[in-house]
Short mmCIF file of C-alpha atoms in Angstrom, two decimals:
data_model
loop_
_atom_site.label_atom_id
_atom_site.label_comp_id
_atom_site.label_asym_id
_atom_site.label_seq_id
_atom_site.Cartn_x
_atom_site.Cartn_y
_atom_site.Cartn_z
CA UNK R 273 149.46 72.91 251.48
CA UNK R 274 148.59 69.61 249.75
CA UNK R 275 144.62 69.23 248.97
CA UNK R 276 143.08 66.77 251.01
CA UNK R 277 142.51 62.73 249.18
CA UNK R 278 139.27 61.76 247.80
CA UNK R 279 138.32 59.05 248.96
CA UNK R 280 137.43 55.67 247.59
CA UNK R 281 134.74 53.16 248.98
CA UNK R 282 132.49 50.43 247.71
CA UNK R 283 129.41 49.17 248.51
CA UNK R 284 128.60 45.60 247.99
CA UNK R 285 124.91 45.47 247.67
CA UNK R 286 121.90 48.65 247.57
CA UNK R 287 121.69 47.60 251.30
CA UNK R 288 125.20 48.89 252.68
CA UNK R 289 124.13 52.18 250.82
CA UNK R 290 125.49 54.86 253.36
CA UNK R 291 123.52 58.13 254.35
CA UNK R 292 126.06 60.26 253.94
CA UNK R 293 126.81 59.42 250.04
CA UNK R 294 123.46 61.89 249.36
CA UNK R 295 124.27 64.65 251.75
CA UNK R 296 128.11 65.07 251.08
CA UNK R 297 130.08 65.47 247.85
CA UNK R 298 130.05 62.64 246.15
CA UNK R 299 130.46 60.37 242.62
CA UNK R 300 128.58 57.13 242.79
CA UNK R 301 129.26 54.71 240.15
CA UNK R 302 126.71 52.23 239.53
CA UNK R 303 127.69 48.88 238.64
CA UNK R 304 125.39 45.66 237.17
CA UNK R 305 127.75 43.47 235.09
CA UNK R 306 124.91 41.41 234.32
CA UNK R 307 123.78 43.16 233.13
CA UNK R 308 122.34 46.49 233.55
CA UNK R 309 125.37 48.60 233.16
CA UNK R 310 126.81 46.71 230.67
CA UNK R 311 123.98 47.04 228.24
CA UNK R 312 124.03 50.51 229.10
CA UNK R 313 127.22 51.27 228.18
CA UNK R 314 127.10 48.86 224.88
CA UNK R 315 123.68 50.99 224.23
CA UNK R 316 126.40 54.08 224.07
CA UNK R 317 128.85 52.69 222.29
CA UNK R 318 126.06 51.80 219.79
CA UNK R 319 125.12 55.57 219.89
CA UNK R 320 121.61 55.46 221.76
CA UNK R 321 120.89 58.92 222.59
CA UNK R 322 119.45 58.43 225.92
CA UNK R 323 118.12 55.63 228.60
CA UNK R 324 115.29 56.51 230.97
CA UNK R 325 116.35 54.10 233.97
CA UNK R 326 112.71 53.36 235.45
CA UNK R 327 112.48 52.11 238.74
CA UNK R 328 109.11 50.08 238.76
CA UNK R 329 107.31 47.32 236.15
CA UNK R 330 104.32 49.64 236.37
CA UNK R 331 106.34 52.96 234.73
CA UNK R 332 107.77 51.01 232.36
CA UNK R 333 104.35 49.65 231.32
CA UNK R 334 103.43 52.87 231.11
CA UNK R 335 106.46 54.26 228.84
CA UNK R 336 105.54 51.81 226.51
CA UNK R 337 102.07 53.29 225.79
CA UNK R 338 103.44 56.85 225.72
CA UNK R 339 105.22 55.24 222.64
CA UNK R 340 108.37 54.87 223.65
CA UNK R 341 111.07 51.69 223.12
CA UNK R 342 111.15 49.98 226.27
CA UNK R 343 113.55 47.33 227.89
CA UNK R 344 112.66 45.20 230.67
CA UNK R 345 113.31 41.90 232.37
CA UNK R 346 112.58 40.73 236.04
CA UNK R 347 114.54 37.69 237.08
CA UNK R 348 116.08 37.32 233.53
CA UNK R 349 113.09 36.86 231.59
CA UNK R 350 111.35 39.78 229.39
CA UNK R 351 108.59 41.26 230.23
CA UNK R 352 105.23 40.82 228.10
CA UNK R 353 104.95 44.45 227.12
CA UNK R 354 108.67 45.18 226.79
CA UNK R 355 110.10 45.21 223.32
CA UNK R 356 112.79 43.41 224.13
CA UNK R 357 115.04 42.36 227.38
CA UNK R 358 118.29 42.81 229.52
CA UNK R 359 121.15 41.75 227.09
CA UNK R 360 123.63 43.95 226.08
CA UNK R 361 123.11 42.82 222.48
CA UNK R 362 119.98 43.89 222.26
CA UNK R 363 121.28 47.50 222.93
CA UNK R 364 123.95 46.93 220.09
CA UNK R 365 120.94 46.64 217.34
CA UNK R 366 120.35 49.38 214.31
CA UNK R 367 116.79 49.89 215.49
CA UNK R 368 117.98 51.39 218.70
CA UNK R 369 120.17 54.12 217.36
CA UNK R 370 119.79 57.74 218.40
CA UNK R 371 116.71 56.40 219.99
CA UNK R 372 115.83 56.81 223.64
CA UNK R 373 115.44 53.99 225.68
CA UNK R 374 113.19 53.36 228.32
CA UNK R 375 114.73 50.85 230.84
CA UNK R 376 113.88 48.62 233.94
CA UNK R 377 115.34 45.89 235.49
CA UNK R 378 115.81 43.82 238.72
CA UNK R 379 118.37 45.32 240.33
CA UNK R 380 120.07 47.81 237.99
CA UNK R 381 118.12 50.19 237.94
CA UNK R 382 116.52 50.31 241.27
CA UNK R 383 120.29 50.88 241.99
CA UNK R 384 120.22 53.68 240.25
CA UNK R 385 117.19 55.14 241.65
CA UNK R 386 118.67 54.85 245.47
CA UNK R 387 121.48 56.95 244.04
CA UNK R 388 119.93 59.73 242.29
CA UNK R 389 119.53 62.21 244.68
CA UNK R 390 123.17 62.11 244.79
CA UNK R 391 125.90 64.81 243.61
CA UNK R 392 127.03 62.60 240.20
CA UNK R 393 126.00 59.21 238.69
CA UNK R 394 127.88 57.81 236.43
CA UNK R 395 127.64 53.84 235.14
CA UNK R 396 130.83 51.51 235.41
CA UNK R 397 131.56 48.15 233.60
CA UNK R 398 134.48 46.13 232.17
CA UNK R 399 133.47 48.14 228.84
CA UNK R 400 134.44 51.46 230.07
CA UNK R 401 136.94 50.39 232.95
CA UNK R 402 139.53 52.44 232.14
CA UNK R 403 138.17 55.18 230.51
CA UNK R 404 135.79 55.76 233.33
CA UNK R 405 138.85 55.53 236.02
CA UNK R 406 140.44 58.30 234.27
CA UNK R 407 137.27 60.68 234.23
CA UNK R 408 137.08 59.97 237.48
CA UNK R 409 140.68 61.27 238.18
CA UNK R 410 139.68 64.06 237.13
CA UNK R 411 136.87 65.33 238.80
CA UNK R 412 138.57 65.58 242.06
CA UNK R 413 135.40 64.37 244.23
CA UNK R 414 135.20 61.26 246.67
CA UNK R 415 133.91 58.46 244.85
CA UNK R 416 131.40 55.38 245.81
CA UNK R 417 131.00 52.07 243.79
CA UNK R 418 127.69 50.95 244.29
CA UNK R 419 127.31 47.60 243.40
CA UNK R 420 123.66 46.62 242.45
CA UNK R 421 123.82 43.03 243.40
CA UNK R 422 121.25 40.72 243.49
CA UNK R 423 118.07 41.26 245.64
CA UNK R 424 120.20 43.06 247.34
CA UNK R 425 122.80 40.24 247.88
CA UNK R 426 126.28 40.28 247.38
CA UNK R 427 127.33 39.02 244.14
CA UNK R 428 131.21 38.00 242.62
CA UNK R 429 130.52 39.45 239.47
CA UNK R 430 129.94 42.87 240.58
CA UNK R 431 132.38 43.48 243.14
CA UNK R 432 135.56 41.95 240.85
CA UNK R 433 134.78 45.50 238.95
CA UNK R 434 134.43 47.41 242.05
CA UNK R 435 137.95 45.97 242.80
CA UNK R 436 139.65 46.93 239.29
CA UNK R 437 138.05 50.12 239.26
CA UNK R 438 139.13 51.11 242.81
CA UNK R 439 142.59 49.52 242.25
CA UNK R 440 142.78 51.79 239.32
CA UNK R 441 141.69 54.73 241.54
CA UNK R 442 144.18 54.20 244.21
CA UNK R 443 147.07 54.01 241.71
CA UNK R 444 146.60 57.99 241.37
CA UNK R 445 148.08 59.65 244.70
CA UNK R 446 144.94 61.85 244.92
CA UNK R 447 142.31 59.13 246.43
CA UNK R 448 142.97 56.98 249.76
CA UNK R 449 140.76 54.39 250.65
CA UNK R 450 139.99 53.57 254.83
CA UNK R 451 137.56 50.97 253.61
CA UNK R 452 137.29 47.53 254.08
CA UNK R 453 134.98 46.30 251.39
CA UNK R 454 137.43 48.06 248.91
CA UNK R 455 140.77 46.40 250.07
CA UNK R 456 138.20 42.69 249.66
CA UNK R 457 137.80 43.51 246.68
CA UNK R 458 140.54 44.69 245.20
CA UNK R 459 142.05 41.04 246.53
CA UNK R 460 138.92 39.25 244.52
CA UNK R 461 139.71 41.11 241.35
CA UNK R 462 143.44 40.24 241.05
CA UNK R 463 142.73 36.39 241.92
CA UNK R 464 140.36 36.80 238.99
CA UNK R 465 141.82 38.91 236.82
CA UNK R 466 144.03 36.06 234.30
CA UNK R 467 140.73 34.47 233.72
CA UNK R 468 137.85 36.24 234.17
CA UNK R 469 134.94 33.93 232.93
CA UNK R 470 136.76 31.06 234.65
CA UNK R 471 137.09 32.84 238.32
CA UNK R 472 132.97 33.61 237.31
CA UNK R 473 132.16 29.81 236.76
CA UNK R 474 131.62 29.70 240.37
CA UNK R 475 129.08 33.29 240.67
CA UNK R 476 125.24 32.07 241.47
CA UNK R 477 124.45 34.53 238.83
CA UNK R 478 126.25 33.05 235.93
CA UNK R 479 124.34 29.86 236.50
CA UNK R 480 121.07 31.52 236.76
CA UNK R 481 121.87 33.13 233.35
CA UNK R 482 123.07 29.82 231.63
CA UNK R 483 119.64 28.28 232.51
CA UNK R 484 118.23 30.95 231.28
CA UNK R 485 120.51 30.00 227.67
CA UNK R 486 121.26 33.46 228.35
CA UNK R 487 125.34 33.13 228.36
CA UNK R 488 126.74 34.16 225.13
CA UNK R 489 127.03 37.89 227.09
CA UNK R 490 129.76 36.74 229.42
CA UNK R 491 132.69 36.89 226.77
CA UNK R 492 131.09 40.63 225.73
CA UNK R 493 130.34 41.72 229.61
CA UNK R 494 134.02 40.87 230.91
CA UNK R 495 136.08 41.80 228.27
CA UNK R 496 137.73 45.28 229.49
CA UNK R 497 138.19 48.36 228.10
CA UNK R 498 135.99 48.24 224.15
CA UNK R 499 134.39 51.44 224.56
CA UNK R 500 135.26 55.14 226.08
CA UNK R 501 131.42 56.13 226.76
CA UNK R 502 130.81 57.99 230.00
CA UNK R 503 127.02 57.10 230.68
CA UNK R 504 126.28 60.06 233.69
CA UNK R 505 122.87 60.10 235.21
CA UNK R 506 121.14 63.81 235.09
CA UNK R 507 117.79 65.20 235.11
CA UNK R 508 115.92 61.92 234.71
CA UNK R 509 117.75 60.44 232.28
CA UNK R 510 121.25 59.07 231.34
CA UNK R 511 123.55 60.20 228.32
CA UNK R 512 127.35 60.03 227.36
CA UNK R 513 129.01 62.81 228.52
CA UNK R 514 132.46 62.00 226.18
CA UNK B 207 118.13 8.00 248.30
CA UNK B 208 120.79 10.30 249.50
CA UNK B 209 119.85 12.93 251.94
CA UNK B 210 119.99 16.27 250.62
CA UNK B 211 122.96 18.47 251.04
CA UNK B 212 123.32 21.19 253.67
CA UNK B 213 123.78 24.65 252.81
CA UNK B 214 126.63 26.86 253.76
CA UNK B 215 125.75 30.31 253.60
CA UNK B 216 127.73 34.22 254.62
CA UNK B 217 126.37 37.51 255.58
CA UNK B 218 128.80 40.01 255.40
CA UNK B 219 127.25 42.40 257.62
CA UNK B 220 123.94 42.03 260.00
CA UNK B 221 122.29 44.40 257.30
CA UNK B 222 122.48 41.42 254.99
CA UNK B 223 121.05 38.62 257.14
CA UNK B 224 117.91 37.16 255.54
CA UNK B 225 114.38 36.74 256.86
CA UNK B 226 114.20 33.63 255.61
CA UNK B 227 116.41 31.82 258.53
CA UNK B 228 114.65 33.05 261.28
CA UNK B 229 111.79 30.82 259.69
CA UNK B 230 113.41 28.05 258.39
CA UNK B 231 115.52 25.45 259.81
CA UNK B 232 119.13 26.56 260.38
CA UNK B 233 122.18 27.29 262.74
CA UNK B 234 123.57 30.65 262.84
CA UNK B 235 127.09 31.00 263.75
CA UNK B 236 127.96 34.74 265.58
CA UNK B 237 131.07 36.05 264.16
CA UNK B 238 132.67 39.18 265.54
CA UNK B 239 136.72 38.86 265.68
CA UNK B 240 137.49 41.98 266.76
CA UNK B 241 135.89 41.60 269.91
CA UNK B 242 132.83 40.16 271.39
CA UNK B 243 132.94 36.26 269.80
CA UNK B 244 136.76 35.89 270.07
CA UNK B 245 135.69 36.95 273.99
CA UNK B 246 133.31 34.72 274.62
CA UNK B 247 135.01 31.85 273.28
CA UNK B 248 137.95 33.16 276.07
CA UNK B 249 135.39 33.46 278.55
CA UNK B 250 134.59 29.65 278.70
CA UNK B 251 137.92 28.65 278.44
CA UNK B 252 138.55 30.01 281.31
CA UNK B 253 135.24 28.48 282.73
CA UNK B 254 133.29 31.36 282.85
CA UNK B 255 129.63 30.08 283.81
CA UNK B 256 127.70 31.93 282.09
CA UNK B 257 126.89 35.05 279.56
CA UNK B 258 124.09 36.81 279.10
CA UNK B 259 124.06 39.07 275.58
CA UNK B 260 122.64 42.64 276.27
CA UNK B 261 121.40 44.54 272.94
CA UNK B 262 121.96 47.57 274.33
CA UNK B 263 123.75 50.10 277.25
CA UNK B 264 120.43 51.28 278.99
CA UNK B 265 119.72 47.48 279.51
CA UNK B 266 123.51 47.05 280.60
CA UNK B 267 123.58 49.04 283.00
CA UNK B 268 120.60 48.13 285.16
CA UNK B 269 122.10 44.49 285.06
CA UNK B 270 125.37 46.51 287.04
CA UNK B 271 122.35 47.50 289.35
CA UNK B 272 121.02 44.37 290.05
CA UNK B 273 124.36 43.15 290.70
CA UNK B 274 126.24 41.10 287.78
CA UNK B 275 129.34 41.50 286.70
CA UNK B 276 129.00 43.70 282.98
CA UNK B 277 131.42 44.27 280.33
CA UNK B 278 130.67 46.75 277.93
CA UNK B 279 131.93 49.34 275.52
CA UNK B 280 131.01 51.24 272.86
CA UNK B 281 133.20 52.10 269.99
CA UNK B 282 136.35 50.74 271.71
CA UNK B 283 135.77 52.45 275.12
CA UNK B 284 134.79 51.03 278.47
CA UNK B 285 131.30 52.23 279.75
CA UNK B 286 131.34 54.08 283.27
CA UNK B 287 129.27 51.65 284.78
CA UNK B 288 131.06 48.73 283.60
CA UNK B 289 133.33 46.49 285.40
CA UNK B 290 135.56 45.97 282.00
CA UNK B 291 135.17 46.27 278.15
CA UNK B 292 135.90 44.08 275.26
CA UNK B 293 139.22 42.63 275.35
CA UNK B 294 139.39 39.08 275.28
CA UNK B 295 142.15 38.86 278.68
CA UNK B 296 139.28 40.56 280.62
CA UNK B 297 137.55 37.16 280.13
CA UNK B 298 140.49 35.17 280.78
CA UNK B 299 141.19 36.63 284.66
CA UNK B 300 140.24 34.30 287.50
CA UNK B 301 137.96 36.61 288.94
CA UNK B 302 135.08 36.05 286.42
CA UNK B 303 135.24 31.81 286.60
CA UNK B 304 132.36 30.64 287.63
CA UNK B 305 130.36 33.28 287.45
CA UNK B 306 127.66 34.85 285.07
CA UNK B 307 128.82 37.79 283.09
CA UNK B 308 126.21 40.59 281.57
CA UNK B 309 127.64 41.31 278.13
CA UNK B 310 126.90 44.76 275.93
CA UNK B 311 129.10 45.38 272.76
CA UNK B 312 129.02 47.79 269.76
CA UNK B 313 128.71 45.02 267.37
CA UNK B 314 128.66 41.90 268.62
CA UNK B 315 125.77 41.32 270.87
CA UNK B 316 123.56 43.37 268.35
CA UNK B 317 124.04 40.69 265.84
CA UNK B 318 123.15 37.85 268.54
CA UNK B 319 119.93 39.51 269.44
CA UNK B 320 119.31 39.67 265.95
CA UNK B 321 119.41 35.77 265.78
CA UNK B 322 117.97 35.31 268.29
CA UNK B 323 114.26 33.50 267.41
CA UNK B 324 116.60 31.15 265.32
CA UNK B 325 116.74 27.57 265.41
CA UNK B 326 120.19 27.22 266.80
CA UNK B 327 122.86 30.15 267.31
CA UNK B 328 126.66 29.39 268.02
CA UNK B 329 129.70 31.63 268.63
CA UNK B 330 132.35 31.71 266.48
CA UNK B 331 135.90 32.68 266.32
CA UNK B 332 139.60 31.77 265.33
CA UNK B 333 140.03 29.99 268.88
CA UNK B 334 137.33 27.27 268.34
CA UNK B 335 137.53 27.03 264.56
CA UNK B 336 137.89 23.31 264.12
CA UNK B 337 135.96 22.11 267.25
CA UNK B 338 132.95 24.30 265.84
CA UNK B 339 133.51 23.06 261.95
CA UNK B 340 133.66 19.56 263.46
CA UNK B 341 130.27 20.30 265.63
CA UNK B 342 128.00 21.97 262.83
CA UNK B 343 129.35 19.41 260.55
CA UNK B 344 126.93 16.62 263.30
CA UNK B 345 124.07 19.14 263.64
CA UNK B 346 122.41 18.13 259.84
CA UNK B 347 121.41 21.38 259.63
CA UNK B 348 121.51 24.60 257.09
CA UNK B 349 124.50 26.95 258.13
CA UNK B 350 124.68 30.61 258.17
CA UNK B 351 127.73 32.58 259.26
CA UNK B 352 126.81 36.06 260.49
CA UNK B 353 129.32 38.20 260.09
CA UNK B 354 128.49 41.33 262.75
CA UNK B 355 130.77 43.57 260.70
CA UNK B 356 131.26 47.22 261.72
CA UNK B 357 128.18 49.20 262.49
CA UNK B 358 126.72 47.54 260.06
CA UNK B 359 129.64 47.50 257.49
CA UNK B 360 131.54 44.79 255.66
CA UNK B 361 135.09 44.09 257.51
CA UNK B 362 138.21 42.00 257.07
CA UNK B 363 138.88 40.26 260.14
CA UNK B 364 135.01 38.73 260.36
CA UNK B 365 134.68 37.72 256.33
CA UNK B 366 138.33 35.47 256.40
CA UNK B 367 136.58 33.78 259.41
CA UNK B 368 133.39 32.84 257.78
CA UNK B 369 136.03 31.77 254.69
CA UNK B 370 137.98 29.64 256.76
CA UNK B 371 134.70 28.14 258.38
CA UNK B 372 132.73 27.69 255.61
CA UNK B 373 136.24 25.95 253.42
CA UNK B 374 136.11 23.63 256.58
CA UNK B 375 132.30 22.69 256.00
CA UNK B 376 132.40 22.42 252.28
CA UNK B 377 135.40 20.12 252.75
CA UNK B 378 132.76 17.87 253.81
CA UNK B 379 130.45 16.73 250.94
CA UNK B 380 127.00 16.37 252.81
CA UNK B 381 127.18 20.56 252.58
CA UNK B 382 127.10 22.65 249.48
CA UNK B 383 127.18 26.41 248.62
CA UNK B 384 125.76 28.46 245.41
CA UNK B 385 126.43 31.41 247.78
CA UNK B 386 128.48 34.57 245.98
CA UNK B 387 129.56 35.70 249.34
CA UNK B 388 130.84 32.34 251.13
CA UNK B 389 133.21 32.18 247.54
CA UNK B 390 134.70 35.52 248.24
CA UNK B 391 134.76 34.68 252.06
CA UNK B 392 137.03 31.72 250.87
CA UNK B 393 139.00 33.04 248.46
CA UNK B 394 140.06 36.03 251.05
CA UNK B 395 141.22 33.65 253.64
CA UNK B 396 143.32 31.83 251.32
CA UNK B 397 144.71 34.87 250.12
CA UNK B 398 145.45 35.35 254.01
CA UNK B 399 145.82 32.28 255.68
CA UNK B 400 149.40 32.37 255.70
CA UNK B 401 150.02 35.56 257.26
CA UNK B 402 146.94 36.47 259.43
CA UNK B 403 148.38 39.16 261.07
CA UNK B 404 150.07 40.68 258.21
CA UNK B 405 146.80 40.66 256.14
CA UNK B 406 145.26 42.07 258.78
CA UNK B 407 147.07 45.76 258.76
CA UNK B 408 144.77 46.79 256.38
CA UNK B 409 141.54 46.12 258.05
CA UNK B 410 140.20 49.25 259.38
CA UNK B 411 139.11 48.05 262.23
CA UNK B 412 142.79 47.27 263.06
CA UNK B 413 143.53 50.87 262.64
CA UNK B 414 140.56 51.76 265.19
CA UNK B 415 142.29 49.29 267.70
CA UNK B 416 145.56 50.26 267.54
CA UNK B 417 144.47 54.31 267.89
CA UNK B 418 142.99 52.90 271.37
CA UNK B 419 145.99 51.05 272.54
CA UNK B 420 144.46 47.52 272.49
CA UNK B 421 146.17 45.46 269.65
CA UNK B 422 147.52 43.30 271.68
CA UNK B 423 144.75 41.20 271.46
CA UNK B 424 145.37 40.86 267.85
CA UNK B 425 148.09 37.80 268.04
CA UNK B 426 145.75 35.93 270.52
CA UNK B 427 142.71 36.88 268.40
CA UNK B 428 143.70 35.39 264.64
CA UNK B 429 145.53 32.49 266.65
CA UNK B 430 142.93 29.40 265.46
CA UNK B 431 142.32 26.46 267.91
CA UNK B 432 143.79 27.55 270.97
CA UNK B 433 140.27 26.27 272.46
CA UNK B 434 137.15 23.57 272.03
CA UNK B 435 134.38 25.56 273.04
CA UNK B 436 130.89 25.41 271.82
CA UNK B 437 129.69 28.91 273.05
CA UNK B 438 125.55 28.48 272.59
CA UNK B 439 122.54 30.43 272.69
CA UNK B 440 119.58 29.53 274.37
CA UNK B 441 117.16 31.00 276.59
CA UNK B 442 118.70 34.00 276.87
CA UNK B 443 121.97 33.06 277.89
CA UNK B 444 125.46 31.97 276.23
CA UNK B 445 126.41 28.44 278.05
CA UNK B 446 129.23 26.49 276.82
CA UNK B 447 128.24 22.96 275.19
CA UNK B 448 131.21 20.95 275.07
#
């Protein structure tokens, strides 16, 4: 007899969350674009030996007087005690190397927090697309995309990579997916996928970054498939597992 | 000076609908395809009087004891004590014109209670489409499409409705939008406007239908402007503006 599917579903915001995801046997990926998961990743790529994903301003205050590097933004701006904020290139400096980072944002990690209780964690962005898909094959578990959002709103850029990343799933004849939100946005990421930074002109986020002069991350953040890190959530912390 | 621009706004699920509008000054349009709006908009077509929205069965029922005529189901299935469920050609038999109808849904009527403090709350659905575009477009007010989803889950068949509404009220340029959601809403009905039906195979919630025997409601459901109803809320009861 055949082993059953695994199946594939995604969540558009911390909100639509489901129950289940911590009781059962599950993989949730956690996705930011911008920009939580994408600095994490570029952090691995740039060999940081571990991120401490801190759900509150007030821990991450306090990781900073334990000594430790800390990175933290709310809303885009960084905070007074952090040494420095939420762009991916500021995980891509020398300084940061086979240091651990201390790490708190708006709505990354708090994402990651409402999943840790959870079977596996790993963290998903256009850097590792397709290297992540493939781990993923392979671990023969359900799996849930979780995107982060904003405030808990749905957001474009966020569920375009929930869409290439379950697209990429359901190409192996192993997962199934029963779920709406997955077909939705599987559609959004192949309208999008010829011209990524165009189809994300129109994302509320993007202009709330470009006020914030903040842009030069979008080539970087969309651009598939430059690193092979697996970034997997475990005891606390997060490190590359490949 | 101008006036300033209206805001078009989506929730894809109740889950998702913000605080802020039961403050503020908007209209929230109901949206529940698959059944309960596309229903109601039936129901005063065919001259029903009147429809009172029940939150929930306990509630239903004692409104079968005092004597109304009650449709309800839960999950696709016709409650004992009801005189019919959800299908859309229960509304449309001559038996229920004129009268005052007691209404108790898994989805539907949750989402209308939910709204219900609000400013203004419509009914929405492919059959009045264009007469309700045409109507919020005269109200010079804030717009937010509630999508009532699926037990509190993101579906198909309710997000290309709030696309094809809120293309119709962005057409006009006294509304705007910096909302992610009412993008994607748009960008999956004119992935699907073509071929409804066809698109519509992969909703779950199709699936759940057709297990039950009840998708013939589908061609009459995604059928847009068979009807100009304005299906409103107000003092407890759905009457029929137009």
């Amino acid at each position: 007899m055949n082993e059953p599917k695994k199946t594939v579903e995604v969540c558009f915001t911390p909100l639509l969350f489901p129950e289940k995801v911590t009781k059962e046997s599950y993989i949730v990926v956690i996705v930011d674009i911008l920009r939580a998961t994408t600095s994490i990743c570029a952090a691995f790529e740039n060999n940081v030996k571990k991120i401490i994903p801190v759900p509150d301003y007030e821990k991450a205050r306090q990781y900073k007087e334990k000594g430790y590097i800390v990175a933290s933004e709310k809303e885009g701006k960084v905070m007074d005690f952090a040494d420095f904020g939420n762009s991916p290139f500021n995980f891509l400096k020398k300084e940061v190397r086979e240091k651990t980072i201390a790490y708190c944002t708006t709505n990354g990690t708090k994402a990651i927090d409402m999943a840790k209780d959870c079977d596996k964690v790993v963290i998903g962005s256009f850097l590792n697309l397709t290297a992540l898909s493939n781990w993923l094959k392979n671990q023969n578990k359900n799996v849930v995309i979780l995107c982060a959002g904003w405030k808990n709103k749905f957001n474009l850029e966020d569920s375009i990579f929930a869409g290439a990343l379950a697209e990429k799933l359901l190409s192996d004849k192993n997962f199934i997916s029963h779920c709406d939100s997955a077909m939705a946005a599987i559609d959004l990421w192949n309208i999008s996928k010829n011209n990524l930074l165009k189809y994300i002109e129109k994302a509320s986020h993007r202009h709330r970054l470009k006020k914030l002069v903040l842009d030069d991350v979008l080539e970087y953040s969309f651009t598939p498939n430059s690193s092979e890190v697996i970034p997997v959530y475990k005891n606390n912390a997060i490190v590359n597992i490949n």
